[in-house]
């Protein structure tokens, strides 16, 4: 018998028992939807945590420092060497030091970050008040919002902070600037105007910090940098470039390390969710197995006449497999659709609740496309395992025994 | 004297007629053998006992025969039929369909022979419930790989011959017993089988339906020249056959191969004391 005819008979058999077929398919669909929803929540949360913690750009950057070494300096020569490595797009050096900010009669102990022009663009800073990052110029000062807060400026009045004159005393560590007169510590005083106030999106516990460009300190002559951020053109080159920089003797760190840790945690989390999800699928499988076995018993005489008329055992065997695979595949497809609908409803509901409470809505639900493919494969597998027993039994059935079955 | 001569002559004529008829039957027997059964034995295991059902059965079926296998219930008729159909393997002996030894073939090959060459009608019509009357009748042709279109056309033609084409889209179980049996017959005939096998086809029918079926079978045999092998315990069918195989307790008690013999056999069955 042609395969197409077997498929036709299988589908007609399923349609002949519409309710039974529908409920079996629906049970599989619910099980599959449950698995997809749980997995999508796992993937969505992982993606959310990654974005919040690491950020997408961070995946192609390497932080280089030489703070552990007094001999190996991170200066413009070494920066140039690193810049020549294949795959390096931009180098963003910085100097971290401390200082005193005199502003309006107050003196604050602050962190001072002397930065490259590109620093703010690739950092997690966002503008609170003042000039945009593109408009900023030397020799002026940028402060974080902690400073106006400490000085009693309310958030709504922070614009008034812009344009204020301040005196900044920068205290450079010895490994940054070597003194001519042998003094261990070098200081520089600058009179500056505050141009912008920024906030750090990632670090809510930042200390009061002032930022100024290298151009504001022309007297710095080939300083040693505290840290250099190396930006790559391609994330794929990260491991290779990092190895080369470390071979030069520098210490490196990357958000990739954090990312790997996050991935490890969430992989375990997803496995747990999947196991929970598959409990539901297992129940659906047992129901489907039961339905197929009952269907076999229901159709014993029918199988008998088919064989008596000349249907081969193999055709009967394939017929039952076609039925079981049809049920499981339809259930999987319906489950995928159901998961998208329910996932959409779930996420939107949470977002509405979040907005209602004045919290920024976040996306925590993400279904990677390959999940759909795997669910279809699992559906196929379920069809094969549940159909096997009834198919084998139908195959072995003697026509006369089947015809005599009551 | 003339009267005596006339009656003698008429007796002689009658005798000659019988002889001629007998010769004709014997001549007919030199037509093709379609089924040969040789020393068939079959028994069933019931608990620890082996119950013999068929004992050393041998006979032939010729082309265009209407052979009735006759005997009381439980004599082994249906078992014999199922063995010939390749559905029940005998303990010993052989069944030869045309030139093929049935039991030298494997199960799939025997299924193929049933699909392509043999038609069967059982006492209880059984259907593929998801298929309509038309699809059920077309099924044997679909089984052999015939295109759907051709199969449906031929099935429809058979239903028209039975006068049942208007029921083609019904579910078979929606028809009466007699109608179902006619559809069953159409299904068996749709592939133009070598031989049509029937196992008590009218067993569950009323007398009117029974008569319709047997009339159809007679026509199929006489006009359609189809070989028929029918199992029955119903006396009234015996005279429709051209040969009767009498089975009793699993043994062949006699094969009656002329109308005269069949009539004699029938008389013996109905009036054994005469």
XYZ file of C-alpha atoms in Angstrom, chain B:
274
model
C -44.609 -53.935 -27.127
C -44.262 -50.481 -28.587
C -45.142 -49.029 -25.263
C -42.497 -51.153 -23.628
C -40.036 -50.259 -26.343
C -40.968 -46.635 -25.926
C -40.521 -46.757 -22.184
C -37.330 -48.734 -22.606
C -36.172 -46.226 -25.120
C -37.130 -43.360 -22.871
C -35.358 -45.107 -19.988
C -32.373 -45.619 -22.164
C -32.564 -42.012 -23.251
C -32.680 -40.951 -19.625
C -29.778 -43.202 -18.796
C -27.874 -41.878 -21.745
C -28.707 -38.362 -20.751
C -27.344 -39.007 -17.293
C -24.239 -40.599 -18.716
C -23.792 -37.739 -21.092
C -24.244 -35.309 -18.227
C -21.761 -37.242 -16.186
C -19.309 -37.145 -19.074
C -19.903 -33.451 -19.402
C -19.154 -32.994 -15.719
C -16.045 -35.155 -16.043
C -15.013 -33.186 -19.118
C -15.581 -30.027 -17.157
C -13.277 -31.413 -14.541
C -10.494 -31.378 -17.043
C -10.630 -27.562 -16.925
C -8.046 -25.639 -14.905
C -7.441 -26.595 -11.323
C -7.342 -23.353 -9.347
C -7.009 -24.833 -5.879
C -5.505 -28.115 -4.848
C -5.662 -29.318 -1.275
C -3.515 -32.348 -0.450
C -3.713 -34.329 2.773
C -4.404 -31.350 4.958
C -4.268 -31.847 8.712
C -4.955 -29.208 11.314
C -5.475 -29.389 15.047
C -5.808 -26.833 17.843
C -4.247 -26.921 21.264
C -6.838 -26.508 24.024
C -5.252 -26.613 27.488
C -3.169 -29.786 27.341
C -5.243 -31.423 24.641
C -4.676 -31.429 20.942
C -8.032 -31.345 19.197
C -7.933 -32.495 15.547
C -10.058 -30.240 13.386
C -9.094 -31.334 9.861
C -8.095 -34.902 9.070
C -6.422 -35.790 5.822
C -8.425 -33.419 3.616
C -7.801 -33.633 -0.122
C -9.785 -32.138 -2.963
C -9.571 -29.838 -5.951
C -11.379 -26.732 -7.038
C -11.726 -26.125 -10.758
C -12.081 -22.906 -12.648
C -15.663 -21.606 -12.687
C -16.709 -24.016 -9.958
C -19.339 -23.103 -7.461
C -18.137 -25.349 -4.693
C -20.060 -25.538 -1.463
C -18.255 -26.913 1.572
C -21.146 -28.313 3.518
C -21.335 -29.665 7.020
C -22.785 -29.113 10.463
C -21.439 -26.420 12.794
C -18.101 -27.332 14.236
C -17.095 -29.777 11.510
C -14.109 -27.681 10.426
C -15.522 -25.847 7.396
C -14.374 -22.370 8.425
C -10.997 -23.707 9.477
C -10.603 -25.340 6.080
C -11.500 -22.059 4.387
C -9.037 -20.100 6.507
C -6.272 -22.608 5.756
C -6.923 -22.237 2.021
C -6.866 -18.445 2.403
C -3.451 -18.633 4.030
C -4.711 -17.369 7.368
C -4.196 -20.577 9.325
C -1.101 -22.674 8.835
C -1.887 -26.429 8.720
C 0.007 -29.001 10.719
C 0.710 -30.926 7.539
C -0.408 -31.143 3.938
C -0.374 -28.482 1.322
C -2.556 -25.919 -0.337
C -1.708 -25.034 -3.920
C -3.291 -21.922 -5.423
C -2.833 -22.217 -9.185
C 0.843 -23.221 -9.164
C 1.844 -21.667 -5.884
C 2.245 -23.638 -2.711
C 0.674 -21.254 -0.259
C 2.629 -22.291 2.767
C 5.974 -22.120 1.043
C 5.441 -18.372 1.086
C 6.032 -16.127 4.061
C 3.250 -14.193 5.764
C 3.733 -11.032 3.707
C 3.667 -12.982 0.455
C 0.486 -14.776 1.499
C -1.030 -11.381 2.360
C -0.087 -10.176 -1.107
C -1.853 -13.135 -2.697
C -4.979 -12.442 -0.683
C -4.766 -8.786 -1.639
C -4.373 -9.401 -5.361
C -6.029 -12.714 -6.124
C -8.566 -13.769 -3.538
C -11.822 -12.228 -2.446
C -13.373 -13.059 0.910
C -16.753 -12.440 2.518
C -17.330 -13.355 6.142
C -20.554 -14.010 7.962
C -20.086 -10.895 10.063
C -19.229 -7.929 7.849
C -16.315 -6.006 9.296
C -15.295 -2.545 8.193
C -12.593 0.039 8.459
C -14.834 2.389 10.396
C -13.101 5.598 9.447
C -13.774 4.917 5.757
C -17.044 5.376 3.892
C -18.832 2.570 2.034
C -17.106 3.628 -1.188
C -13.663 3.796 0.426
C -14.175 0.397 2.054
C -15.080 -1.150 -1.287
C -12.104 0.555 -2.932
C -9.745 -0.539 -0.158
C -8.583 -3.833 -1.732
C -7.519 -1.960 -4.864
C -5.753 0.740 -2.836
C -3.982 -2.093 -1.081
C -2.523 -3.340 -4.351
C -1.194 0.094 -5.254
C -3.952 1.072 -7.648
C -4.410 4.809 -8.051
C -7.112 6.317 -5.886
C -9.037 7.534 -8.896
C -9.181 4.128 -10.597
C -9.957 2.394 -7.324
C -12.862 4.718 -6.590
C -14.237 4.376 -10.123
C -14.160 0.604 -9.975
C -15.635 0.567 -6.508
C -18.447 2.815 -7.623
C -19.139 0.498 -10.543
C -19.409 -2.482 -8.219
C -21.754 -0.602 -5.938
C -23.900 0.316 -8.908
C -24.098 -3.374 -9.881
C -25.358 -4.068 -6.370
C -27.787 -1.168 -6.551
C -26.094 0.515 -3.618
C -24.300 3.464 -5.212
C -26.532 5.942 -3.412
C -25.057 4.756 -0.099
C -21.477 5.378 -1.161
C -20.830 8.169 1.336
C -22.508 6.437 4.245
C -20.680 4.760 7.061
C -21.038 1.018 6.401
C -22.586 0.394 9.807
C -25.449 2.679 8.866
C -26.691 0.098 6.333
C -28.911 -2.897 6.997
C -27.433 -6.375 7.385
C -28.319 -7.380 3.855
C -26.945 -4.149 2.406
C -23.736 -4.549 4.354
C -23.282 -8.051 3.045
C -23.777 -6.822 -0.514
C -21.174 -4.119 0.089
C -18.920 -6.832 1.494
C -19.447 -8.765 -1.718
C -18.661 -5.688 -3.794
C -15.442 -5.248 -1.822
C -14.480 -8.857 -2.463
C -15.185 -8.581 -6.192
C -13.693 -5.162 -6.882
C -10.262 -6.561 -7.664
C -11.591 -9.329 -9.969
C -10.225 -12.119 -7.827
C -9.317 -15.596 -9.090
C -11.621 -17.074 -6.524
C -14.301 -15.741 -4.245
C -14.450 -17.274 -0.783
C -17.499 -16.940 1.419
C -17.911 -18.123 4.987
C -21.614 -18.428 5.849
C -22.376 -15.138 4.065
C -26.084 -15.287 4.828
C -25.797 -16.581 8.370
C -27.031 -13.350 9.946
C -29.532 -12.357 7.280
C -33.266 -12.616 6.886
C -34.610 -14.947 4.191
C -35.208 -12.186 1.663
C -31.666 -10.845 1.947
C -30.391 -14.388 1.944
C -32.150 -15.113 -1.324
C -30.809 -11.914 -2.862
C -27.269 -12.796 -1.918
C -27.411 -16.345 -3.177
C -29.001 -15.185 -6.404
C -26.177 -12.714 -6.879
C -23.616 -15.422 -6.239
C -25.251 -17.727 -8.753
C -25.146 -14.981 -11.339
C -21.549 -14.134 -10.508
C -20.645 -17.768 -11.044
C -22.737 -18.499 -14.125
C -22.535 -15.224 -15.997
C -19.410 -13.789 -14.488
C -17.690 -17.193 -14.680
C -16.166 -16.568 -11.282
C -14.904 -19.478 -9.180
C -16.709 -19.537 -5.863
C -15.975 -21.525 -2.731
C -18.670 -21.151 -0.127
C -18.916 -22.591 3.351
C -22.405 -23.197 4.644
C -24.573 -25.495 6.675
C -27.685 -24.322 4.854
C -29.296 -27.086 2.727
C -31.205 -24.688 0.523
C -28.011 -23.530 -1.146
C -26.811 -26.935 -2.220
C -28.683 -26.987 -5.491
C -27.070 -23.707 -6.527
C -23.677 -25.325 -6.542
C -22.174 -27.508 -9.183
C -20.073 -29.357 -6.612
C -20.572 -30.082 -2.951
C -17.864 -31.181 -0.564
C -19.389 -32.863 2.448
C -17.380 -32.387 5.596
C -18.105 -34.166 8.845
C -15.969 -34.220 11.975
C -13.042 -32.820 10.021
C -13.150 -35.493 7.328
C -14.300 -35.408 3.745
C -17.290 -37.698 3.632
C -17.964 -37.182 -0.022
C -17.586 -34.907 -3.001
C -20.719 -34.654 -5.125
C -19.955 -33.453 -8.563
C -23.189 -33.530 -10.502
C -26.673 -32.232 -10.028
C -27.901 -35.753 -9.672
C -25.387 -36.574 -6.988
C -26.123 -33.358 -5.188
C -29.830 -34.033 -5.324
C -29.240 -37.517 -4.010
C -27.072 -36.167 -1.239
C -29.695 -33.601 -0.350
C -32.361 -36.258 -0.215
C -30.145 -38.312 2.060
C -29.597 -35.370 4.336
C -33.235 -34.344 4.521
C -34.729 -37.782 4.622
C -32.057 -40.089 5.917
C -34.568 -42.750 6.811
C -35.689 -43.120 3.178
